Coordinates of C-alpha atoms and ligand atoms in Angstrom, one line a residue:
X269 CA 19.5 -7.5 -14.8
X270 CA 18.9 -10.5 -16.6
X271 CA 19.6 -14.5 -15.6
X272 CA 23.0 -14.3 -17.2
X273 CA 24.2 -10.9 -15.7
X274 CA 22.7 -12.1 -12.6
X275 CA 24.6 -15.4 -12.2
X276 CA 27.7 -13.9 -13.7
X277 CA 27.8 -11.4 -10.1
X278 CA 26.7 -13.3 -7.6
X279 CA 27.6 -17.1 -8.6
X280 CA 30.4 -16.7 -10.8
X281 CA 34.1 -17.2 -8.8
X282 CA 36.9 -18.8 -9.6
X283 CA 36.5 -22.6 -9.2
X284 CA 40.0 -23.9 -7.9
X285 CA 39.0 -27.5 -7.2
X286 CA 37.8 -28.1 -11.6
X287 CA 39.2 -27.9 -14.3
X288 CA 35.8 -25.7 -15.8
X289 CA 33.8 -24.0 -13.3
X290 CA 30.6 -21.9 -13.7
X291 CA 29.9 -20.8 -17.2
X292 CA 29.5 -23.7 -20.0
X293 CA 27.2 -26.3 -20.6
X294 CA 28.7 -28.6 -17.6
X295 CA 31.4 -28.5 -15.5
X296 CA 34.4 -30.4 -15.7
X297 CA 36.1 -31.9 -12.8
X298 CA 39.1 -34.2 -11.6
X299 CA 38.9 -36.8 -9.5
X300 CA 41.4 -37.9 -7.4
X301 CA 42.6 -41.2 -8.1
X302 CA 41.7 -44.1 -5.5
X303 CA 39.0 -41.9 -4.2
X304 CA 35.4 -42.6 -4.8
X305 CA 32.5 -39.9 -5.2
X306 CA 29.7 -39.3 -2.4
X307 CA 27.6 -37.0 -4.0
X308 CA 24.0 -35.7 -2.2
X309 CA 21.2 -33.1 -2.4
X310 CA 19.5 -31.2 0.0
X311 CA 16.6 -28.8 -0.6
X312 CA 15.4 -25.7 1.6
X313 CA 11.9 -24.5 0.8
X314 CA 10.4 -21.4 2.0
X315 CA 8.2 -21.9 5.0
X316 CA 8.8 -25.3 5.1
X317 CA 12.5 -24.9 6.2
X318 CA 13.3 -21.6 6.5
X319 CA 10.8 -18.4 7.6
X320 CA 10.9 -16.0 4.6
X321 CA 12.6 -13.2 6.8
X322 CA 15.7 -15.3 7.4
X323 CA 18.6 -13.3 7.0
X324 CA 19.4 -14.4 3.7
X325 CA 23.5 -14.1 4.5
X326 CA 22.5 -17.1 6.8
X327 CA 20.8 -18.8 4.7
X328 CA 23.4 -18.8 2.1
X329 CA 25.5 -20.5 5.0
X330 CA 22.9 -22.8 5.9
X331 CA 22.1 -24.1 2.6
X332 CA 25.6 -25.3 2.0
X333 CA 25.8 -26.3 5.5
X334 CA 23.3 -29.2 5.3
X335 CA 25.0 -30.3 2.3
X336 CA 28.5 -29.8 3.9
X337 CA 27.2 -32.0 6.8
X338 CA 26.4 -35.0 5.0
X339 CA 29.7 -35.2 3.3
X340 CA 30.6 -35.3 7.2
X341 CA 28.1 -38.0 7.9
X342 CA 29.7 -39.7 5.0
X343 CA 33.5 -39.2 6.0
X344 CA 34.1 -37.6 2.8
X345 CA 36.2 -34.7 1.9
X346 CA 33.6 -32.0 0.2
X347 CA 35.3 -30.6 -3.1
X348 CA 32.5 -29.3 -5.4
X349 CA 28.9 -27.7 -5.6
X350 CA 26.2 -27.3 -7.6
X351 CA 23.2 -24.5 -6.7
X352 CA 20.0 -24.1 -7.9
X353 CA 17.9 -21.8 -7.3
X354 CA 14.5 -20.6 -7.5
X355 CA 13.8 -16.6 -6.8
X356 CA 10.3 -14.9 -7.0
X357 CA 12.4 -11.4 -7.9
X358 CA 15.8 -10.2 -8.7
X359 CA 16.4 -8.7 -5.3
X360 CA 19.9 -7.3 -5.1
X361 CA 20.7 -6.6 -1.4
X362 CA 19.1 -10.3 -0.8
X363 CA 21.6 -12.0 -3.6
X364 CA 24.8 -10.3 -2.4
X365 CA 23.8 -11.0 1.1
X366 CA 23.2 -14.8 -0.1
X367 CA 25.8 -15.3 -1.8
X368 CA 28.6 -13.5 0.7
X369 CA 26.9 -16.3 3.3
X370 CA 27.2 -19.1 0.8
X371 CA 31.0 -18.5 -0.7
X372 CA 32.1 -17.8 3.3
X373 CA 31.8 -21.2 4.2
X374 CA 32.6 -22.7 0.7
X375 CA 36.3 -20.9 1.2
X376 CA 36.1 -22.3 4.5
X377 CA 36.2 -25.6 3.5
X378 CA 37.8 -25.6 0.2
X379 CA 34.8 -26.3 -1.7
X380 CA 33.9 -24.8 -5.3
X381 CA 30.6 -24.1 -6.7
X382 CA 30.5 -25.2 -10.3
X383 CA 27.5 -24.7 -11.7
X384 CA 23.8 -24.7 -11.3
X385 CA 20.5 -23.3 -12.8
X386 CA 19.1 -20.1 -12.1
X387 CA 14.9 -19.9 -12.5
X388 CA 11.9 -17.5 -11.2
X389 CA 9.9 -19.1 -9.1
X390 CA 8.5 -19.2 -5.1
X391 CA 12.2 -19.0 -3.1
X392 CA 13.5 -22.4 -2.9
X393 CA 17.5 -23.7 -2.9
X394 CA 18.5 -26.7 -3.9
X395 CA 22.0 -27.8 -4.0
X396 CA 24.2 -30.7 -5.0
X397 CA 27.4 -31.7 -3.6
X398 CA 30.4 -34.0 -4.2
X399 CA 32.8 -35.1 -2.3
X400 CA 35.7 -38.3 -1.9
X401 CA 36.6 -40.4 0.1
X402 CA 38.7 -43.8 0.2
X403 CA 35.5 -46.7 -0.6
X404 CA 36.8 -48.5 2.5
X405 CA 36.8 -45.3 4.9
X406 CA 33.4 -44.3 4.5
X407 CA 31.2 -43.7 6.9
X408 CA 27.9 -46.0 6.5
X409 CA 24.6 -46.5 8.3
X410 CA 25.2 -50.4 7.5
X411 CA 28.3 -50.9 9.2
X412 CA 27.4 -50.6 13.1
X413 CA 28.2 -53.9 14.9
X414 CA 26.9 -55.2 17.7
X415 CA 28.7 -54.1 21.2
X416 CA 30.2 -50.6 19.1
X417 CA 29.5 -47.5 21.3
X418 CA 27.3 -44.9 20.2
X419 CA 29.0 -41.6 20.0
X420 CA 27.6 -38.1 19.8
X421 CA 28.9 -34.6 18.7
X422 CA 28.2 -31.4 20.2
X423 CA 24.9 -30.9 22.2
X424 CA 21.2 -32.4 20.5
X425 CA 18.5 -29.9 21.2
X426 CA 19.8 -26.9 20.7
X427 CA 18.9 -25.9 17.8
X428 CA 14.7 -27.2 17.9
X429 CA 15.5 -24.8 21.3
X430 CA 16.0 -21.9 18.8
X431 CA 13.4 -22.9 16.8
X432 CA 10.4 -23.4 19.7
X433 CA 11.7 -19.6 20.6
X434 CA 10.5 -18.1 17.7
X435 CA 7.9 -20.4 16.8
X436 CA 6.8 -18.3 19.7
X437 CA 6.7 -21.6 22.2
X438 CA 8.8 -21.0 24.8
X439 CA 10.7 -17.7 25.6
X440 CA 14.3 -17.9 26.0
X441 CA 16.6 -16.0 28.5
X442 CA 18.5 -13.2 26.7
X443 CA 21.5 -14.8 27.9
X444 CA 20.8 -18.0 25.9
X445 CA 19.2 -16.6 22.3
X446 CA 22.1 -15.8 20.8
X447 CA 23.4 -19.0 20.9
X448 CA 20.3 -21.0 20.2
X449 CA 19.5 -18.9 16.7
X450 CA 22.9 -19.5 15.9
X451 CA 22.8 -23.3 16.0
X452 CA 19.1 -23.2 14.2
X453 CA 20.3 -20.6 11.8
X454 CA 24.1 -21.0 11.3
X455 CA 25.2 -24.5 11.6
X456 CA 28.6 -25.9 12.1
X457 CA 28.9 -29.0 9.8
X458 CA 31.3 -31.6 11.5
X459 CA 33.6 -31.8 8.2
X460 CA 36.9 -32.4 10.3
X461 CA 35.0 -34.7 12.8
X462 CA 33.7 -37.3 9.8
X463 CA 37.5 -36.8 8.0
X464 CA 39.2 -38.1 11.5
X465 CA 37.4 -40.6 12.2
X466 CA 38.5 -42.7 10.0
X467 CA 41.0 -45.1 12.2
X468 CA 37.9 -45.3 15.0
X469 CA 34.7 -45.8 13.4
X470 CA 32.8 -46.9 10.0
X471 CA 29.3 -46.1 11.0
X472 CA 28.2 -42.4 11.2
X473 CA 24.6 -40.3 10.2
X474 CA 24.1 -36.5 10.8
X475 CA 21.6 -36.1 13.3
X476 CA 19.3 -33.6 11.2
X477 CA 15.5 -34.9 11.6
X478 CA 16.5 -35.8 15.7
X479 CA 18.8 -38.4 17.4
X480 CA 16.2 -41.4 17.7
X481 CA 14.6 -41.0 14.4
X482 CA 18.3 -40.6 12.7
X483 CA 19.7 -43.9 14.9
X484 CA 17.0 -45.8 13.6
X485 CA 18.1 -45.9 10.1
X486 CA 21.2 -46.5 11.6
X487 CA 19.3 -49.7 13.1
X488 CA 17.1 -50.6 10.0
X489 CA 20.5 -50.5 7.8
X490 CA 22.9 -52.2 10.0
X491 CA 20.2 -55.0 11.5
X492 CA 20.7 -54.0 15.0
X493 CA 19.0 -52.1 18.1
X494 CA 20.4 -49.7 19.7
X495 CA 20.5 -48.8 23.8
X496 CA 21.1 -45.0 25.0
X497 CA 21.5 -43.9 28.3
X498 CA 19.0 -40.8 28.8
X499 CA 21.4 -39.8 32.0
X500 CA 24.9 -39.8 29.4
X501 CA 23.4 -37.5 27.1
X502 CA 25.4 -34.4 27.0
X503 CA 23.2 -31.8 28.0
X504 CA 23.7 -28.2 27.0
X505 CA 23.3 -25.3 29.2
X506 CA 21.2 -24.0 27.1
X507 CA 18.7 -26.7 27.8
X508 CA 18.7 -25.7 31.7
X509 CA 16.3 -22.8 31.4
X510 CA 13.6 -25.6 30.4
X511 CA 11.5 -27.9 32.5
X512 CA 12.8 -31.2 31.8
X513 CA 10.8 -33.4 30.2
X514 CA 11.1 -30.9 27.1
X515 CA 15.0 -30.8 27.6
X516 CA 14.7 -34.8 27.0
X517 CA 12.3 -34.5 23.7
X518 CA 14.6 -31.8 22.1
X519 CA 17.9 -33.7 22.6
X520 CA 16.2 -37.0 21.6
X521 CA 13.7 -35.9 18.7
X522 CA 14.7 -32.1 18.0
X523 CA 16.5 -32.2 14.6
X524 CA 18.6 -29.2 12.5
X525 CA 21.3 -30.0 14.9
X526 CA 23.7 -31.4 11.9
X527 CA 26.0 -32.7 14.9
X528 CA 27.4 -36.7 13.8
X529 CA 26.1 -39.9 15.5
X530 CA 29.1 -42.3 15.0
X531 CA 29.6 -46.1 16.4
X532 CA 33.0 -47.7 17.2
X533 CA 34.3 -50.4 18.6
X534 CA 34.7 -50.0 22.6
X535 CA 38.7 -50.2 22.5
X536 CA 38.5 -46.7 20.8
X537 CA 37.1 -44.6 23.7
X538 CA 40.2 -42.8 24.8
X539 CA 41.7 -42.1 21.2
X540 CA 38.3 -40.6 20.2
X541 CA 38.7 -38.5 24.0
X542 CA 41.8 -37.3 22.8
X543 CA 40.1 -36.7 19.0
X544 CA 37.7 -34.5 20.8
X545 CA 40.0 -32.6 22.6
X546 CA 42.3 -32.1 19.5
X547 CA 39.1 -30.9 17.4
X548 CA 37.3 -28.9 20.7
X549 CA 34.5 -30.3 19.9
X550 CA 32.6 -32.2 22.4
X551 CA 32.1 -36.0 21.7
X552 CA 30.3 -38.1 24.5
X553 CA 29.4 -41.6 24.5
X554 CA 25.8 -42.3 25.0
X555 CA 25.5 -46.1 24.8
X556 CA 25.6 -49.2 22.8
X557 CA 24.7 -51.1 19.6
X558 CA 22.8 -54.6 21.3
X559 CA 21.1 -57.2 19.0
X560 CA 17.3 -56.7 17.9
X561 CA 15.9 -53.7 16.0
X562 CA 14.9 -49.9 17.1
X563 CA 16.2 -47.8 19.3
X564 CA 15.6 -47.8 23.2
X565 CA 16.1 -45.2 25.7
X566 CA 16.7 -46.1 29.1
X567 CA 16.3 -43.9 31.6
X568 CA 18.7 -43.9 35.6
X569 CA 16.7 -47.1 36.7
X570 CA 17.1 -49.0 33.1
X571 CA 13.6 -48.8 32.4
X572 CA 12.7 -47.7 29.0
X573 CA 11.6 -44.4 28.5
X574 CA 7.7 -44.2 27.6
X575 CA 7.9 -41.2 25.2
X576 CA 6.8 -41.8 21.5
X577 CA 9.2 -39.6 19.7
X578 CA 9.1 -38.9 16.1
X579 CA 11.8 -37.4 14.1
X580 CA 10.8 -35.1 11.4
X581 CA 9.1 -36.4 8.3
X582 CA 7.8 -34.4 5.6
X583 CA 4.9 -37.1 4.8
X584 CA 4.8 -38.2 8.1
Ligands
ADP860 P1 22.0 -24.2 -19.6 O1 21.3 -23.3 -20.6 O2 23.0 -25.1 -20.2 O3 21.1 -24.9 -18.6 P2 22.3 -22.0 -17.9 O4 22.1 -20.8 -18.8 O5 21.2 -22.5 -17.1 O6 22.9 -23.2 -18.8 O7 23.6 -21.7 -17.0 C1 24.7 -21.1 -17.5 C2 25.9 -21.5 -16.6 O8 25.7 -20.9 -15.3 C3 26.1 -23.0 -16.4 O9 27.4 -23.2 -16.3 C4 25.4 -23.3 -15.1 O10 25.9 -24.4 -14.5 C5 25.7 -22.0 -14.4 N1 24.6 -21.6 -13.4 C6 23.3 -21.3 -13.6 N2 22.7 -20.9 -12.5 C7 23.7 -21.0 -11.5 C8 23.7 -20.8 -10.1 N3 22.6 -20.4 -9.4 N4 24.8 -21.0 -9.4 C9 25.9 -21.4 -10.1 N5 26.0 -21.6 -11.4 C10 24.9 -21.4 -12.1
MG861 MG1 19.9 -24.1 -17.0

């Protein structure tokens, strides 16, 4: 099978959202008026994000997913992707499994992959995608204001859970595996979330290297501090089965969650209640944007917790 063959049977679909899909020189694509572009890249390297035994279906859905989630983090809707990809071998049964994983969640969210470049080389994914979204409705780390609440999605933590489990750290219950690979390995990108709240907030970031580290650019961008309340973080059950001091470092500094940190002003607490309700998504209030810099967690007496936590950085 050659590049061409090889692209035209797994990457090849009908592209709904353009005008010209996969196939020529570029893709062609129409904007919807008033709408701007947000447009971002995510890579996944081999043993640097993924473990080369990953089910490949999953990380087909994965590899969009992190893209998918900071169209979320950005309050855009995601139309169009671009893949490219790296492969040390035409491996069949690993490209159909891929790709099944990949264009599952694409048709779940309406988004089309249009092109992309196709090369042999040590397994690594990198993908492009574009999205709009009305200039004054998105979501941007240099909009929180001081006295906004601090609003989280889902439960932090789970997923470095999954992850400590088979970096062979900790050993999780049966009862709770399941559901902690599937938050490391399958990831739910808060699309809806970052499209409703619109009306409510105009502040949001994906949580992906950890909640501290990822409020912190919120911090650095918008010129204030922020205050969270160790006690109102939502805590998953999951996180039970472990002592908890490490139940506090992986919902602070865990990261791969792709849940959505979002500020608003205070007056918007019930309608974002009834927003979490309406989307069954968990969203819990975990404190407040104060004046300074940096992020401080206090913990039931309002002292400041001692912890350094780190998010995750590559160079770091
Ligand atoms: P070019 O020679 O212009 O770089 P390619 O031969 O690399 O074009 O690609 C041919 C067509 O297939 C282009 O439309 C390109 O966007 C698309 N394409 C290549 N690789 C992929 C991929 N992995 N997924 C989706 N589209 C791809
Ligand atoms: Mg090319």
């Amino acid at each position: 099978m050659n590049e061409f063959e090889l692209i035209r049977q797994y990457f090849q679909r009908p592209a709904p959202n353009a005008l010209l899909g996969v196939g020529d020189d570029a893709a062609l694509l129409l904007p919807t008026p008033g709408k701007v572009l947000a447009v971002s890249s995510d890579m996944l390297v081999c043993d640097r994000h993924f473990f080369a035994d990953t089910d490949p279906y999953w990380l087909g859905h994965k590899a969009l997913a992190v893209n998918l989630s900071d169209m979320a983090a950005m309050g855009a809707r995601p139309r169009w992707f671009l893949l490219s990809l790296a492969l040390p071998a035409v491996d069949k049964d690993w490209l159909a499994r891929f790709s099944a994983g990949l264009f599952s969640l694409a048709d779940a969210h309406d988004v089309s992959l249009v092109g992309g470049d196709t090369t042999r080389g040590p397994l690594n994914l990198s993908l492009q995608i574009i999205g709009e979204v009305a200039p004054e409705q998105a979501l941007r780390r240099d909009q929180a204001r001081q006295g906004d609440d601090i609003w989280i999605s889902g439960y932090p933590g789970e997923a470095a859970l999954g992850l400590r489990h088979l970096q062979q750290m900790l050993t999780l219950p049966a009862a709770h595996l399941d559901l902690a690979l599937q938050r490391l390995q399958a990831p739910q990108p808060r699309v809806a979330l970052g499209l409703a709240l619109a009306p409510y907030s105009r502040c949001a970031i994906d949580i992906s290297d950890g909640l501290v580290a990822d409020l912190g650019h919120v911090c650095a961008a918008s010129a204030c501090a922020a205050e969270i309340h160790l006690a109102a973080l939502p805590r998953s059950p999951l996180l039970h089965s472990v002592d908890v001091d490490l139940a506090s470092q992986l919902m602070l500094a865990g990261g791969d969650d792709y849940e959505l940190c979002f500020t608003a002003a205070a007056g918007h607490a019930d309608a974002i209640g009834s927003l979490s309700r309406q989307l069954g998504l968990p969203l819990t209030r975990i404190g407040r944007i104060v004046a300074g810099s940096g992020v401080r967690v206090l913990q039931a007496d309002g002292q400041p917790l001692p912890l350094v936590l780190k998010g995750f950085d590559h160079f770091g």
